[in-house]
Amino acid sequence: MSDHALLQSARAQLASARSIAVLTGAGISADSGVPTFRGADGLWRNYRAEDLATPEAFERDPRLVWEWYSWRREILATKTPNAAHDALVRMEACTEDFRLITQNVDGLHRLAGSQRLSELHGDIWKVRCTSCRLVIDNRDVPLSLLPHCHTCGGLLRPHIVWFGEALDQQILTDSIRAVESCDVMVIVGTSGLVYPAAMLMPAAKANGAFVIEINLDPTPYSSDVALSLQGRAKDLVPLLL
Ligand code: OAD
């Protein structure tokens, strides 16, 4: 099929869908200038996850971990949603049953206006107390003293799911329910390598969903989905509407 025919087919499926689930990854924010994880300049090409994104790393050296997240926050503070984030807000508005599941922690979907949103891997703009587990919005992290909980005094950590940690059970359950009941699933800008997020596509497919992938490059999903569209998220996602 030509690119035009593929797009037409994707649009027709979406137009007749009552229920849509969308899964996004770092590739959707790449068009806003946010670094991905596994691409040529990806974060995991230049930094070791085990030094920065594990509970053991935080226990060993909380300052180093906080410095890394503060650096990422500084980058993100200058970024804004792009046309792909905006298009998903419009898709939500015109779909009866809609769920946007993201692996991104950058907050750009929320900033764009998405509401029926499940943030699988947490939110970089939130912190959590390592003692009382209180979760709070906190944009201002004092690195010199390290941030502490105003309720119990415990050390605060980024509200991110690190390697080796479990996802929030309710968020995962809601996400599985959404993909299992959707007519169409759209996957945008993820390498499909990180579990349990990576199991959402097979779950949707097993339940009869029509799965559309948008990615700059082929992924492990590409040969398994109903439609694989290759290109930039900011160009292709708006064309789905
Ligand atoms: P990756 O960096 O693994 O993959 C990004 C994907 O986006 C790749 O498949 C790229 O080909 C694609 N891509 C890049 N630019 C694009 C563009 N402009 N338009 C469309 N696609 C583009 O990122 P994720 O799959 O999101 O975990 O990674 C999953 C998780 O691994 C992340 O959530 C993160 C990381 O460790 C946490 O932060 C907890």
CSV table of C-alpha atoms and ligand atoms in Angstrom, one decimal:
chain,number,residue,atom,x,y,z
A,1,MET,CA,0.0,0.0,0.0
A,2,SER,CA,1.2,3.6,-0.7
A,3,ASP,CA,1.7,5.9,2.3
A,4,HIS,CA,-1.4,7.7,1.3
A,5,ALA,CA,-3.5,4.5,1.3
A,6,LEU,CA,-2.0,3.5,4.6
A,7,LEU,CA,-3.1,6.8,6.1
A,8,GLN,CA,-6.5,6.6,4.6
A,9,SER,CA,-7.0,3.2,6.1
A,10,ALA,CA,-5.8,4.3,9.5
A,11,ARG,CA,-8.2,7.3,9.4
A,12,ALA,CA,-11.1,5.1,8.4
A,13,GLN,CA,-10.4,2.7,11.3
A,14,LEU,CA,-10.2,5.6,13.8
A,15,ALA,CA,-13.3,7.4,12.5
A,16,SER,CA,-15.4,4.3,13.1
A,17,ALA,CA,-13.9,3.4,16.5
A,18,ARG,CA,-15.9,3.9,19.6
A,19,SER,CA,-13.0,3.1,21.9
A,20,ILE,CA,-9.4,4.2,21.3
A,21,ALA,CA,-6.3,3.5,23.4
A,22,VAL,CA,-3.0,5.3,22.6
A,23,LEU,CA,0.4,4.3,23.9
A,24,THR,CA,3.2,6.9,23.6
A,25,GLY,CA,6.9,6.8,24.3
A,26,ALA,CA,9.9,9.2,24.1
A,27,GLY,CA,9.6,9.5,20.3
A,28,ILE,CA,6.5,11.8,20.6
A,29,SER,CA,8.4,14.2,22.7
A,30,ALA,CA,11.6,14.0,20.5
A,31,ASP,CA,9.8,16.5,18.2
A,32,SER,CA,9.7,18.9,21.1
A,33,GLY,CA,13.4,18.6,21.5
A,34,VAL,CA,13.3,16.1,24.5
A,35,PRO,CA,16.1,13.5,24.3
A,36,THR,CA,14.9,9.9,23.8
A,37,PHE,CA,16.5,7.0,25.7
A,38,ARG,CA,17.8,4.6,23.1
A,39,GLY,CA,18.3,6.7,19.9
A,40,ALA,CA,21.7,8.0,18.6
A,41,ASP,CA,21.9,10.7,21.3
A,42,GLY,CA,19.6,8.8,23.7
A,43,LEU,CA,20.1,9.2,27.5
A,44,TRP,CA,21.0,5.5,27.9
A,45,ARG,CA,23.7,5.9,25.3
A,46,ASN,CA,25.5,8.4,27.5
A,47,TYR,CA,24.5,7.5,31.0
A,48,ARG,CA,24.3,4.2,32.9
A,49,ALA,CA,20.8,3.5,34.1
A,50,GLU,CA,22.1,1.5,37.0
A,51,ASP,CA,23.9,4.6,38.3
A,52,LEU,CA,20.9,6.9,38.0
A,53,ALA,CA,17.6,5.2,37.7
A,54,THR,CA,17.5,2.4,40.3
A,55,PRO,CA,16.5,2.4,44.0
A,56,GLU,CA,20.1,1.1,44.7
A,57,ALA,CA,21.6,4.1,42.9
A,58,PHE,CA,19.5,6.5,45.0
A,59,GLU,CA,20.4,4.7,48.2
A,60,ARG,CA,24.1,4.9,47.3
A,61,ASP,CA,24.2,8.5,46.1
A,62,PRO,CA,20.9,10.5,46.3
A,63,ARG,CA,22.7,13.7,45.4
A,64,LEU,CA,24.0,12.3,42.1
A,65,VAL,CA,20.5,11.0,41.2
A,66,TRP,CA,18.9,14.3,42.2
A,67,GLU,CA,21.5,16.2,40.1
A,68,TRP,CA,20.6,14.1,37.1
A,69,TYR,CA,16.9,14.6,37.5
A,70,SER,CA,17.3,18.3,38.1
A,71,TRP,CA,19.4,18.6,34.9
A,72,ARG,CA,16.6,16.8,33.0
A,73,ARG,CA,14.0,19.0,34.6
A,74,GLU,CA,16.0,22.1,33.5
A,75,ILE,CA,15.9,20.8,29.9
A,76,LEU,CA,12.2,20.0,30.1
A,77,ALA,CA,11.3,23.3,31.5
A,78,THR,CA,12.2,24.9,28.2
A,79,LYS,CA,10.1,22.4,26.1
A,80,THR,CA,6.5,22.7,24.9
A,81,PRO,CA,4.0,20.2,23.4
A,82,ASN,CA,4.2,19.7,19.7
A,83,ALA,CA,1.6,19.0,17.0
A,84,ALA,CA,1.4,15.3,17.9
A,85,HIS,CA,0.6,16.0,21.6
A,86,ASP,CA,-2.0,18.5,20.4
A,87,ALA,CA,-3.6,16.1,17.9
A,88,LEU,CA,-4.1,13.5,20.7
A,89,VAL,CA,-6.0,16.1,22.7
A,90,ARG,CA,-8.3,16.6,19.7
A,91,MET,CA,-8.6,12.8,19.3
A,92,GLU,CA,-9.6,12.5,23.0
A,93,ALA,CA,-12.3,15.2,22.5
A,94,CYS,CA,-14.0,13.4,19.7
A,95,THR,CA,-13.8,9.8,21.1
A,96,GLU,CA,-16.4,8.5,23.4
A,97,ASP,CA,-14.1,6.0,25.2
A,98,PHE,CA,-10.5,7.2,25.1
A,99,ARG,CA,-7.3,6.5,27.1
A,100,LEU,CA,-3.9,7.9,26.5
A,101,ILE,CA,-1.2,5.7,28.2
A,102,THR,CA,2.3,7.2,28.2
A,103,GLN,CA,5.7,6.0,29.3
A,104,ASN,CA,6.9,9.6,29.3
A,105,VAL,CA,7.5,11.4,32.5
A,106,ASP,CA,7.9,14.8,30.9
A,107,GLY,CA,4.4,16.1,31.6
A,108,LEU,CA,4.0,17.3,28.0
A,109,HIS,CA,0.7,15.4,27.4
A,110,ARG,CA,-0.8,17.1,30.5
A,111,LEU,CA,0.5,20.5,29.4
A,112,ALA,CA,-1.1,20.0,26.0
A,113,GLY,CA,-4.4,19.3,27.7
A,114,SER,CA,-4.8,15.5,27.7
A,115,GLN,CA,-7.1,14.4,30.5
A,116,ARG,CA,-7.8,10.7,30.2
A,117,LEU,CA,-4.1,10.1,30.8
A,118,SER,CA,-2.3,7.2,32.5
A,119,GLU,CA,1.4,8.0,33.2
A,120,LEU,CA,2.9,4.5,33.5
A,121,HIS,CA,6.4,5.6,34.6
A,122,GLY,CA,5.5,8.5,36.9
A,123,ASP,CA,5.9,12.2,36.5
A,124,ILE,CA,9.3,14.1,36.7
A,125,TRP,CA,7.5,17.1,38.2
A,126,LYS,CA,6.4,15.2,41.2
A,127,VAL,CA,8.4,14.0,44.2
A,128,ARG,CA,7.6,11.3,46.7
A,129,CYS,CA,8.7,10.8,50.3
A,130,THR,CA,10.8,7.7,50.9
A,131,SER,CA,9.3,7.5,54.4
A,132,CYS,CA,5.7,8.4,54.4
A,133,ARG,CA,5.2,8.0,50.6
A,134,LEU,CA,3.4,11.3,50.3
A,135,VAL,CA,3.4,12.4,46.6
A,136,ILE,CA,3.6,16.1,45.9
A,137,ASP,CA,4.1,18.5,43.0
A,138,ASN,CA,7.5,20.1,43.5
A,139,ARG,CA,9.3,22.1,40.8
A,140,ASP,CA,11.9,23.5,43.1
A,141,VAL,CA,14.3,20.9,44.5
A,142,PRO,CA,17.1,22.4,46.7
A,143,LEU,CA,20.1,20.3,45.7
A,144,SER,CA,22.5,21.7,48.3
A,145,LEU,CA,20.5,20.2,51.2
A,146,LEU,CA,18.6,17.6,49.3
A,147,PRO,CA,14.8,17.9,49.4
A,148,HIS,CA,12.9,16.7,52.5
A,149,CYS,CA,9.3,16.0,53.3
A,150,HIS,CA,7.5,18.8,55.1
A,151,THR,CA,5.2,16.3,56.8
A,152,CYS,CA,7.6,13.7,58.2
A,153,GLY,CA,11.1,15.0,57.3
A,154,GLY,CA,12.0,12.0,55.2
A,155,LEU,CA,14.1,12.2,52.1
A,156,LEU,CA,12.2,13.0,48.9
A,157,ARG,CA,12.8,11.1,45.7
A,158,PRO,CA,11.7,11.7,42.1
A,159,HIS,CA,8.2,10.2,41.5
A,160,ILE,CA,9.5,8.0,38.7
A,161,VAL,CA,9.3,4.2,38.3
A,162,TRP,CA,13.0,3.1,38.3
A,163,PHE,CA,14.4,-0.1,36.9
A,164,GLY,CA,13.5,-3.0,39.1
A,165,GLU,CA,10.5,-1.2,40.6
A,166,ALA,CA,6.8,-2.1,40.1
A,167,LEU,CA,4.4,0.1,38.3
A,168,ASP,CA,1.5,1.6,40.2
A,169,GLN,CA,-1.0,-1.2,40.2
A,170,GLN,CA,-4.1,0.9,39.6
A,171,ILE,CA,-2.5,2.7,36.6
A,172,LEU,CA,-1.4,-0.6,35.1
A,173,THR,CA,-4.8,-2.2,35.7
A,174,ASP,CA,-6.6,0.8,34.0
A,175,SER,CA,-4.1,0.6,31.1
A,176,ILE,CA,-4.6,-3.1,30.5
A,177,ARG,CA,-8.4,-2.7,30.7
A,178,ALA,CA,-8.2,0.2,28.1
A,179,VAL,CA,-6.1,-1.8,25.6
A,180,GLU,CA,-8.2,-5.0,26.1
A,181,SER,CA,-11.4,-3.1,25.4
A,182,CYS,CA,-10.4,-0.7,22.6
A,183,ASP,CA,-11.4,-1.0,18.9
A,184,VAL,CA,-8.2,0.7,17.8
A,185,MET,CA,-4.8,1.1,19.5
A,186,VAL,CA,-2.3,3.7,18.3
A,187,ILE,CA,1.3,3.4,19.3
A,188,VAL,CA,3.5,6.4,18.9
A,189,GLY,CA,7.3,6.7,19.3
A,190,THR,CA,8.3,3.8,21.5
A,191,SER,CA,11.0,1.2,21.0
A,192,GLY,CA,8.7,-1.4,22.6
A,193,LEU,CA,11.5,-2.8,24.7
A,194,VAL,CA,10.4,-1.9,28.2
A,195,TYR,CA,8.0,-4.1,30.1
A,196,PRO,CA,5.2,-4.2,31.2
A,197,ALA,CA,4.4,-1.4,28.7
A,198,ALA,CA,5.6,-3.6,25.9
A,199,MET,CA,2.9,-6.2,26.7
A,200,LEU,CA,0.0,-3.7,26.0
A,201,MET,CA,0.2,-4.1,22.2
A,202,PRO,CA,-0.1,-7.9,22.2
A,203,ALA,CA,-2.9,-7.6,24.8
A,204,ALA,CA,-4.8,-5.2,22.5
A,205,LYS,CA,-4.2,-7.4,19.4
A,206,ALA,CA,-5.3,-10.6,21.2
A,207,ASN,CA,-8.6,-8.9,22.0
A,208,GLY,CA,-9.2,-8.0,18.3
A,209,ALA,CA,-8.0,-4.3,18.3
A,210,PHE,CA,-6.8,-2.8,15.0
A,211,VAL,CA,-3.3,-1.6,15.9
A,212,ILE,CA,-1.6,1.3,14.2
A,213,GLU,CA,2.1,2.2,14.8
A,214,ILE,CA,3.8,5.5,14.2
A,215,ASN,CA,7.6,5.5,14.5
A,216,LEU,CA,10.6,7.1,12.8
A,217,ASP,CA,12.1,3.6,12.4
A,218,PRO,CA,10.9,0.0,12.4
A,219,THR,CA,10.5,-1.6,15.8
A,220,PRO,CA,9.8,-5.0,17.2
A,221,TYR,CA,6.0,-4.2,16.8
A,222,SER,CA,6.2,-3.2,13.1
A,223,SER,CA,5.7,-6.6,11.6
A,224,ASP,CA,2.9,-7.5,14.0
A,225,VAL,CA,0.7,-4.5,13.8
A,226,ALA,CA,-2.1,-3.9,11.3
A,227,LEU,CA,-0.6,-0.7,10.0
A,228,SER,CA,2.9,0.7,10.5
A,229,LEU,CA,3.5,4.3,9.5
A,230,GLN,CA,7.1,5.5,9.3
A,231,GLY,CA,7.8,9.1,10.0
A,232,ARG,CA,7.9,11.8,12.6
A,233,ALA,CA,5.1,11.9,15.2
A,234,LYS,CA,4.5,15.6,14.8
A,235,ASP,CA,3.8,15.1,11.1
A,236,LEU,CA,1.9,11.8,11.2
A,237,VAL,CA,-0.3,12.0,14.3
A,238,PRO,CA,-2.2,15.1,13.2
A,239,LEU,CA,-2.9,13.3,9.8
A,240,LEU,CA,-4.8,10.6,11.7
A,241,LEU,CA,-7.6,13.0,12.5
B,1,OAD,P1,13.2,4.8,23.5
B,1,OAD,O1,14.2,5.9,23.5
B,1,OAD,O2,13.5,3.4,23.8
B,1,OAD,O3,12.5,4.8,22.0
B,1,OAD,C1,12.1,5.9,21.4
B,1,OAD,C2,11.4,5.5,20.1
B,1,OAD,O4,10.9,6.7,19.4
B,1,OAD,C3,12.3,4.8,19.1
B,1,OAD,O5,11.7,3.7,18.6
B,1,OAD,C4,12.5,5.8,18.0
B,1,OAD,O6,12.7,5.2,16.7
B,1,OAD,C5,11.3,6.6,18.1
B,1,OAD,N1,11.4,8.1,17.6
B,1,OAD,C6,12.4,8.9,17.8
B,1,OAD,N2,12.1,10.1,17.3
B,1,OAD,C7,10.8,10.0,16.8
B,1,OAD,C8,9.9,11.0,16.2
B,1,OAD,N3,10.3,12.2,15.9
B,1,OAD,N4,8.7,10.5,15.8
B,1,OAD,C9,8.3,9.2,16.0
B,1,OAD,N5,9.1,8.3,16.6
B,1,OAD,C10,10.4,8.7,17.0
B,1,OAD,O7,12.0,5.4,24.4
B,1,OAD,P2,10.7,4.6,25.0
B,1,OAD,O8,10.3,3.5,24.2
B,1,OAD,O9,9.8,5.6,25.4
B,1,OAD,O10,11.6,4.7,31.4
B,1,OAD,O11,11.4,4.0,26.3
B,1,OAD,C11,10.7,3.3,27.3
B,1,OAD,C12,11.2,3.6,28.7
B,1,OAD,O12,12.6,3.4,28.8
B,1,OAD,C13,11.0,5.1,29.1
B,1,OAD,O13,9.8,5.4,29.6
B,1,OAD,C14,12.1,5.2,30.2
B,1,OAD,C15,13.2,4.4,29.6
B,1,OAD,O14,14.0,3.8,30.5
B,1,OAD,C16,11.5,5.6,32.5
B,1,OAD,O15,11.7,6.8,32.4
B,1,OAD,C17,11.1,4.9,33.7
